[in-house]
Short mmCIF file of C-alpha atoms in Angstrom, two decimals:
data_model
loop_
_atom_site.label_atom_id
_atom_site.label_comp_id
_atom_site.label_asym_id
_atom_site.label_seq_id
_atom_site.Cartn_x
_atom_site.Cartn_y
_atom_site.Cartn_z
CA UNK A 192 76.50 75.45 -50.07
CA UNK A 193 77.69 72.28 -48.30
CA UNK A 194 81.12 72.67 -49.86
CA UNK A 195 81.45 76.28 -48.69
CA UNK A 196 80.47 75.44 -45.12
CA UNK A 197 82.74 72.37 -45.05
CA UNK A 198 85.64 74.37 -46.47
CA UNK A 199 85.29 77.13 -43.87
CA UNK A 200 85.23 74.51 -41.12
CA UNK A 201 88.34 72.90 -42.59
CA UNK A 202 90.31 76.15 -42.85
CA UNK A 203 89.19 77.17 -39.35
CA UNK A 204 90.48 73.86 -37.96
CA UNK A 205 93.75 74.21 -39.90
CA UNK A 206 94.14 77.78 -38.60
CA UNK A 207 93.71 76.59 -35.02
CA UNK A 208 96.43 73.99 -35.45
CA UNK A 209 98.65 76.53 -37.24
CA UNK A 210 98.28 79.06 -34.43
CA UNK A 211 99.69 76.64 -31.85
CA UNK A 212 102.15 74.85 -34.15
CA UNK A 213 105.78 74.79 -33.06
CA UNK A 214 108.51 75.82 -35.48
CA UNK A 215 110.89 72.91 -34.92
CA UNK A 216 112.81 71.81 -37.99
CA UNK A 217 111.93 68.20 -37.21
CA UNK A 218 108.23 67.59 -36.61
CA UNK A 219 106.84 65.08 -34.18
CA UNK A 220 104.72 62.11 -35.13
CA UNK A 221 101.46 63.77 -34.06
CA UNK A 222 102.12 66.97 -36.03
CA UNK A 223 103.05 64.95 -39.10
CA UNK A 224 99.88 62.88 -38.84
CA UNK A 225 97.71 66.01 -38.51
CA UNK A 226 99.36 67.54 -41.58
CA UNK A 227 98.90 64.34 -43.59
CA UNK A 228 95.25 64.16 -42.51
CA UNK A 229 94.50 67.67 -43.76
CA UNK A 230 96.33 67.04 -47.04
CA UNK A 231 94.37 63.81 -47.51
CA UNK A 232 91.06 65.64 -47.02
CA UNK A 233 92.12 68.29 -49.53
CA UNK A 234 93.03 65.54 -51.99
CA UNK A 235 89.64 63.86 -51.58
CA UNK A 236 87.79 67.16 -52.08
CA UNK A 237 89.63 67.86 -55.33
CA UNK A 238 89.53 64.31 -56.66
CA UNK A 239 85.86 63.63 -55.99
CA UNK A 240 84.32 67.07 -56.40
CA UNK A 241 80.88 67.49 -57.93
CA UNK A 242 81.28 68.31 -61.60
CA UNK A 243 80.22 71.91 -62.15
CA UNK A 244 81.00 73.09 -58.63
CA UNK A 245 83.98 74.97 -60.08
CA UNK A 246 84.47 76.83 -63.35
CA UNK A 247 86.62 74.30 -65.19
CA UNK A 248 85.45 70.78 -64.32
CA UNK A 249 82.64 70.72 -66.89
CA UNK A 250 85.13 71.80 -69.56
CA UNK A 251 87.38 68.89 -68.63
CA UNK A 252 84.43 66.51 -68.79
CA UNK A 253 83.68 67.82 -72.29
CA UNK A 254 87.31 67.25 -73.23
CA UNK A 255 87.11 63.71 -71.86
CA UNK A 256 84.13 62.94 -74.08
CA UNK A 257 85.57 64.83 -77.08
CA UNK A 258 82.85 67.49 -77.03
CA UNK A 259 85.07 70.56 -76.48
CA UNK A 260 86.24 72.93 -79.17
CA UNK A 261 89.62 74.14 -77.86
CA UNK A 262 91.15 77.29 -79.36
CA UNK A 263 94.65 76.22 -78.27
CA UNK A 264 96.21 72.80 -78.55
CA UNK A 265 96.51 71.09 -75.15
CA UNK A 266 99.81 69.88 -73.75
CA UNK A 267 100.98 66.40 -74.69
CA UNK A 268 100.89 65.47 -70.99
CA UNK A 269 97.16 66.17 -70.90
CA UNK A 270 96.50 64.14 -74.04
CA UNK A 271 98.52 61.28 -72.56
CA UNK A 272 96.66 61.37 -69.23
CA UNK A 273 93.35 61.68 -71.05
CA UNK A 274 94.09 58.59 -73.15
CA UNK A 275 95.12 56.64 -70.05
CA UNK A 276 91.94 57.62 -68.19
CA UNK A 277 89.76 56.68 -71.15
CA UNK A 278 91.49 53.29 -71.24
CA UNK A 279 90.66 52.75 -67.56
CA UNK A 280 86.97 53.43 -68.04
CA UNK A 281 84.25 55.78 -69.22
CA UNK A 282 84.22 57.88 -66.04
CA UNK A 283 85.83 61.36 -66.26
CA UNK A 284 86.29 61.36 -62.47
CA UNK A 285 89.39 59.23 -63.01
CA UNK A 286 90.97 62.28 -64.67
CA UNK A 287 90.36 64.44 -61.59
CA UNK A 288 91.78 61.73 -59.32
CA UNK A 289 94.95 61.48 -61.43
CA UNK A 290 95.52 65.23 -61.48
CA UNK A 291 94.84 65.53 -57.75
CA UNK A 292 97.40 62.77 -57.14
CA UNK A 293 99.92 64.59 -59.30
CA UNK A 294 99.47 68.04 -57.76
CA UNK A 295 98.43 67.86 -54.12
CA UNK A 296 100.85 65.35 -52.52
CA UNK A 297 103.91 66.78 -54.29
CA UNK A 298 102.94 70.32 -53.29
CA UNK A 299 102.38 69.22 -49.70
CA UNK A 300 105.81 67.56 -49.59
CA UNK A 301 107.38 70.65 -51.13
CA UNK A 302 105.82 72.91 -48.50
CA UNK A 303 106.98 70.62 -45.69
CA UNK A 304 110.56 70.76 -47.00
CA UNK A 305 110.62 74.51 -47.63
CA UNK A 306 108.75 75.76 -44.54
CA UNK A 307 109.17 75.20 -40.81
CA UNK A 308 105.50 76.04 -40.26
CA UNK A 309 103.68 73.31 -42.14
CA UNK A 310 100.16 74.08 -40.99
CA UNK A 311 100.53 77.81 -41.56
CA UNK A 312 101.73 77.06 -45.10
CA UNK A 313 98.69 74.84 -45.48
CA UNK A 314 96.38 77.68 -44.39
CA UNK A 315 97.97 80.08 -46.91
CA UNK A 316 97.57 77.41 -49.60
CA UNK A 317 93.92 76.87 -48.71
CA UNK A 318 93.32 80.61 -48.66
CA UNK A 319 93.72 80.94 -52.40
CA UNK A 320 95.91 78.63 -54.44
CA UNK A 321 94.17 75.38 -53.56
CA UNK A 322 90.80 76.74 -54.72
CA UNK A 323 92.00 78.38 -57.92
CA UNK A 324 94.63 75.84 -58.94
CA UNK A 325 94.37 72.39 -57.35
CA UNK A 326 90.57 72.51 -57.32
CA UNK A 327 90.02 74.37 -60.60
CA UNK A 328 93.02 74.84 -62.92
CA UNK A 329 94.24 71.28 -62.51
CA UNK A 330 96.93 71.37 -65.22
CA UNK A 331 98.46 74.52 -63.77
CA UNK A 332 98.25 72.94 -60.31
CA UNK A 333 100.63 70.15 -61.31
CA UNK A 334 103.16 72.70 -62.58
CA UNK A 335 102.96 74.82 -59.43
CA UNK A 336 103.23 71.68 -57.31
CA UNK A 337 106.46 70.76 -59.07
CA UNK A 338 107.65 74.35 -58.62
CA UNK A 339 107.09 74.27 -54.84
CA UNK A 340 108.83 70.88 -54.70
CA UNK A 341 111.77 72.31 -56.68
CA UNK A 342 112.29 75.23 -54.28
CA UNK A 343 114.21 73.00 -51.85
CA UNK A 344 116.73 72.12 -54.55
CA UNK A 345 116.97 75.68 -55.85
CA UNK A 346 117.69 76.86 -52.30
CA UNK A 347 120.44 74.24 -52.07
CA UNK A 348 122.03 75.54 -55.27
CA UNK A 349 121.22 72.35 -57.22
CA UNK A 350 120.49 74.16 -60.48
CA UNK A 351 120.70 71.13 -62.80
CA UNK A 352 118.06 69.23 -60.83
CA UNK A 353 115.96 72.39 -60.52
CA UNK A 354 116.17 72.89 -64.28
CA UNK A 355 115.02 69.30 -64.85
CA UNK A 356 112.05 69.83 -62.52
CA UNK A 357 111.13 73.08 -64.27
CA UNK A 358 111.17 71.23 -67.61
CA UNK A 359 108.78 68.71 -66.06
CA UNK A 360 106.53 71.60 -64.97
CA UNK A 361 106.54 72.91 -68.56
CA UNK A 362 105.53 69.42 -69.73
CA UNK A 363 102.33 69.76 -67.70
CA UNK A 364 101.62 73.40 -68.57
CA UNK A 365 103.53 75.36 -71.19
CA UNK A 366 103.32 78.71 -69.37
CA UNK A 367 105.65 77.22 -66.74
CA UNK A 368 108.42 78.28 -69.13
CA UNK A 369 108.38 81.45 -67.02
CA UNK A 370 110.06 79.47 -64.22
CA UNK A 371 113.31 79.13 -66.16
CA UNK A 372 114.80 82.57 -65.32
CA UNK A 373 114.49 81.73 -61.61
CA UNK A 374 117.27 79.15 -61.90
CA UNK A 375 119.84 81.93 -61.68
CA UNK A 376 118.58 83.27 -58.33
CA UNK A 377 120.62 82.66 -55.21
CA UNK A 378 119.91 82.37 -51.49
CA UNK A 379 122.74 84.46 -50.08
CA UNK A 380 121.73 87.17 -47.57
CA UNK A 381 120.83 90.31 -49.48
CA UNK A 382 123.07 93.35 -49.59
CA UNK A 383 121.52 96.79 -49.24
CA UNK A 384 121.83 97.18 -53.00
CA UNK A 385 119.90 93.94 -53.64
CA UNK A 386 117.27 95.03 -51.13
CA UNK A 387 116.85 98.35 -52.92
CA UNK A 388 116.54 96.59 -56.28
CA UNK A 389 113.84 94.27 -54.94
CA UNK A 390 111.97 97.17 -53.39
CA UNK A 391 112.01 98.96 -56.74
CA UNK A 392 110.78 96.06 -58.89
CA UNK A 393 107.04 96.37 -58.01
CA UNK A 394 107.33 100.17 -58.37
CA UNK A 395 108.74 99.74 -61.90
CA UNK A 396 105.86 97.38 -62.64
CA UNK A 397 103.35 99.99 -61.47
CA UNK A 398 105.05 102.62 -63.66
CA UNK A 399 104.84 100.38 -66.73
CA UNK A 400 101.19 99.72 -65.91
CA UNK A 401 100.33 103.40 -65.54
CA UNK A 402 102.18 104.27 -68.75
CA UNK A 403 100.19 101.57 -70.63
CA UNK A 404 103.34 100.00 -72.04
CA UNK A 405 102.58 96.71 -73.82
CA UNK A 406 105.38 94.22 -72.97
CA UNK A 407 104.07 91.48 -75.28
CA UNK A 408 106.46 92.42 -78.05
CA UNK A 409 109.37 91.62 -75.75
CA UNK A 410 108.29 87.99 -75.17
CA UNK A 411 109.62 85.97 -78.12
CA UNK A 412 108.86 82.54 -76.61
CA UNK A 413 106.47 80.82 -79.02
CA UNK A 414 104.56 78.85 -76.36
CA UNK A 415 103.91 81.99 -74.35
CA UNK A 416 103.02 83.94 -77.49
CA UNK A 417 100.29 81.41 -78.33
CA UNK A 418 98.65 82.01 -74.97
CA UNK A 419 99.02 85.78 -75.27
CA UNK A 420 97.45 85.82 -78.72
CA UNK A 421 94.51 83.79 -77.40
CA UNK A 422 93.95 86.18 -74.49
CA UNK A 423 94.25 89.21 -76.78
CA UNK A 424 91.69 87.68 -79.15
CA UNK A 425 89.32 87.05 -76.24
CA UNK A 426 89.85 90.59 -74.98
CA UNK A 427 89.28 92.20 -78.38
CA UNK A 428 86.15 90.12 -79.03
CA UNK A 429 84.65 91.07 -75.67
CA UNK A 430 84.83 87.57 -74.21
CA UNK A 431 87.29 88.76 -71.59
CA UNK A 432 87.42 92.14 -69.89
CA UNK A 433 90.23 94.55 -70.68
CA UNK A 434 90.52 96.13 -67.25
CA UNK A 435 91.83 94.92 -63.94
CA UNK A 436 91.91 96.64 -60.57
CA UNK A 437 95.62 96.36 -59.76
CA UNK A 438 95.09 98.03 -56.41
CA UNK A 439 92.34 95.89 -54.92
CA UNK A 440 92.42 95.23 -51.18
CA UNK A 441 93.90 91.73 -51.43
CA UNK A 442 96.68 92.82 -53.76
CA UNK A 443 97.51 95.78 -51.55
CA UNK A 444 97.80 93.28 -48.68
CA UNK A 445 100.22 91.23 -50.79
CA UNK A 446 102.36 94.32 -51.39
CA UNK A 447 102.28 95.19 -47.69
CA UNK A 448 103.45 91.70 -46.70
CA UNK A 449 106.18 91.76 -49.34
CA UNK A 450 107.63 95.05 -48.14
CA UNK A 451 107.34 94.06 -44.50
CA UNK A 452 109.20 90.80 -45.10
CA UNK A 453 111.81 92.64 -47.18
CA UNK A 454 112.32 95.04 -44.27
CA UNK A 455 112.69 92.16 -41.80
CA UNK A 456 114.67 89.89 -44.16
CA UNK A 457 117.88 89.84 -42.11
CA UNK A 458 116.04 88.98 -38.92
CA UNK A 459 113.90 86.27 -40.55
CA UNK A 460 116.92 84.75 -42.32
CA UNK A 461 118.17 83.41 -38.98
CA UNK A 462 115.23 80.98 -38.95
CA UNK A 463 114.63 80.74 -42.71
CA UNK A 464 117.84 81.12 -44.75
CA UNK A 465 115.96 80.84 -48.06
CA UNK A 466 113.90 83.98 -47.37
CA UNK A 467 115.97 86.02 -49.84
CA UNK A 468 115.25 83.52 -52.63
CA UNK A 469 111.52 83.53 -51.90
CA UNK A 470 111.41 87.35 -51.86
CA UNK A 471 113.15 87.54 -55.25
CA UNK A 472 110.64 85.10 -56.72
CA UNK A 473 107.74 87.04 -55.24
CA UNK A 474 109.04 90.33 -56.65
CA UNK A 475 109.10 88.61 -60.05
CA UNK A 476 105.46 87.63 -59.54
CA UNK A 477 104.34 91.13 -58.51
CA UNK A 478 106.13 92.65 -61.48
CA UNK A 479 104.44 90.22 -63.87
CA UNK A 480 101.01 91.06 -62.49
CA UNK A 481 101.42 94.80 -62.96
CA UNK A 482 102.98 94.80 -66.44
CA UNK A 483 100.46 92.31 -67.86
CA UNK A 484 97.36 93.76 -66.22
CA UNK A 485 96.02 94.91 -69.61
CA UNK A 486 95.13 91.20 -70.10
CA UNK A 487 93.50 90.22 -66.77
CA UNK A 488 93.42 86.44 -67.26
CA UNK A 489 97.02 86.32 -68.42
CA UNK A 490 98.15 88.70 -65.65
CA UNK A 491 96.65 86.46 -62.98
CA UNK A 492 98.01 83.31 -64.63
CA UNK A 493 101.58 84.61 -64.92
CA UNK A 494 101.62 86.13 -61.43
CA UNK A 495 100.13 83.00 -59.85
CA UNK A 496 102.67 80.67 -61.43
CA UNK A 497 105.37 82.19 -59.24
CA UNK A 498 103.10 83.89 -56.70
CA UNK A 499 102.37 80.45 -55.27
CA UNK A 500 105.68 80.91 -53.42
CA UNK A 501 103.40 82.67 -50.90
CA UNK A 502 102.73 79.28 -49.32
CA UNK A 503 106.28 79.15 -47.99
CA UNK A 504 107.12 82.87 -47.96
CA UNK A 505 104.21 84.34 -46.01
CA UNK A 506 104.45 81.97 -43.00
CA UNK A 507 107.93 83.41 -42.41
CA UNK A 508 106.21 86.52 -41.04
CA UNK A 509 105.91 84.61 -37.77
CA UNK A 510 109.70 84.84 -37.37
CA UNK A 511 109.57 88.64 -37.68
CA UNK A 512 108.02 88.93 -34.21
CA UNK A 513 109.37 87.95 -30.83
CA UNK A 514 105.90 86.59 -30.11
CA UNK A 515 105.25 84.46 -33.18
CA UNK A 516 101.50 84.50 -32.50
CA UNK A 517 101.28 88.04 -33.92
CA UNK A 518 102.75 87.02 -37.27
CA UNK A 519 100.69 83.84 -37.39
CA UNK A 520 97.51 85.76 -36.62
CA UNK A 521 98.15 88.27 -39.40
CA UNK A 522 98.79 85.56 -41.99
CA UNK A 523 95.72 83.58 -40.90
CA UNK A 524 93.67 86.79 -41.22
CA UNK A 525 95.11 87.37 -44.69
CA UNK A 526 94.27 83.80 -45.75
CA UNK A 527 90.70 84.04 -44.46
CA UNK A 528 90.33 87.33 -46.36
CA UNK A 529 91.45 85.47 -49.47
CA UNK A 530 88.87 82.74 -48.93
CA UNK A 531 86.10 85.29 -48.42
CA UNK A 532 87.04 86.98 -51.67
CA UNK A 533 86.98 83.62 -53.45
CA UNK A 534 83.51 82.87 -52.12
CA UNK A 535 82.18 86.33 -52.98
CA UNK A 536 83.50 85.88 -56.52
CA UNK A 537 81.78 82.50 -56.65
CA UNK A 538 80.90 82.83 -60.31
CA UNK A 539 84.60 82.68 -61.05
CA UNK A 540 85.49 79.85 -58.70
CA UNK A 541 82.95 77.93 -56.62
CA UNK A 542 79.23 77.90 -57.27
CA UNK A 543 77.49 78.18 -53.86
CA UNK A 544 74.43 76.25 -54.99
CA UNK A 545 76.44 73.24 -56.17
#
């Protein structure tokens, strides 16, 4: 319960700073210090959490002591980090510290480079992705951190460096192979044809979902296939549910924000030139969620890998209004709604009695 109260206080404080934050490209010393302070607190929470407060930490402790029976071979990066942590001492907390150091600072730097509203990006991050990735799915968190960091270079057209960073993300979690197609996306202002294509992508995903078309046969990548086979086995054995509500309130809010930002793309691009790139990535994420919804865990995993672009995309809503407070308020409300959902679904994320 202490964690929940402390987290709400933290996100409330961050929201207050975000509401009055200026959108200057260059931040002042005070704003930078405030941002660093919040990031530091988030790092400490993830690194020194109570084991068992989230869904995955006990599993990682079991892995540390060699007690786990994994159905899928872990990435070499994890085995390497695990060996290093064991060499340091017999305390599994070292593992959480290392992963928090690898994911949180690099993601924070990436957000600061890709967004002009640092604190608002921080609030969006805290609303969902921090809890489910940096605090829980720590291997995925490193990959998504590298992805956010790579957005700056992708927006600059530095595809070779972006490709190298995406390979590094795959090194930490194999499902990050889904980042590779994004290398070919550009940041030029969208034509009406491009805008129509982007608007249609989630609709096509919904159609595939409603028609119960299984896209697994079209994914020949061995690393992804391993994960898919695991999730299908879990689904068929009853370990994992086979249904997902693709039109829940939060996801409908995501769709609404996407289409609103797509509508205002030309106006927002004056302040955020990379908005077209972020919208293309987000359309990719929405599409993945719909077409893979027959496997809930995999649908969320695939959509979240690229859906984390929300942390730099959604704050751009502020630039869609003459009075930026309206856009900021809506995004803060959305983020708080996300946190409330996470706390209600505590059995899947944070245990309130921990």
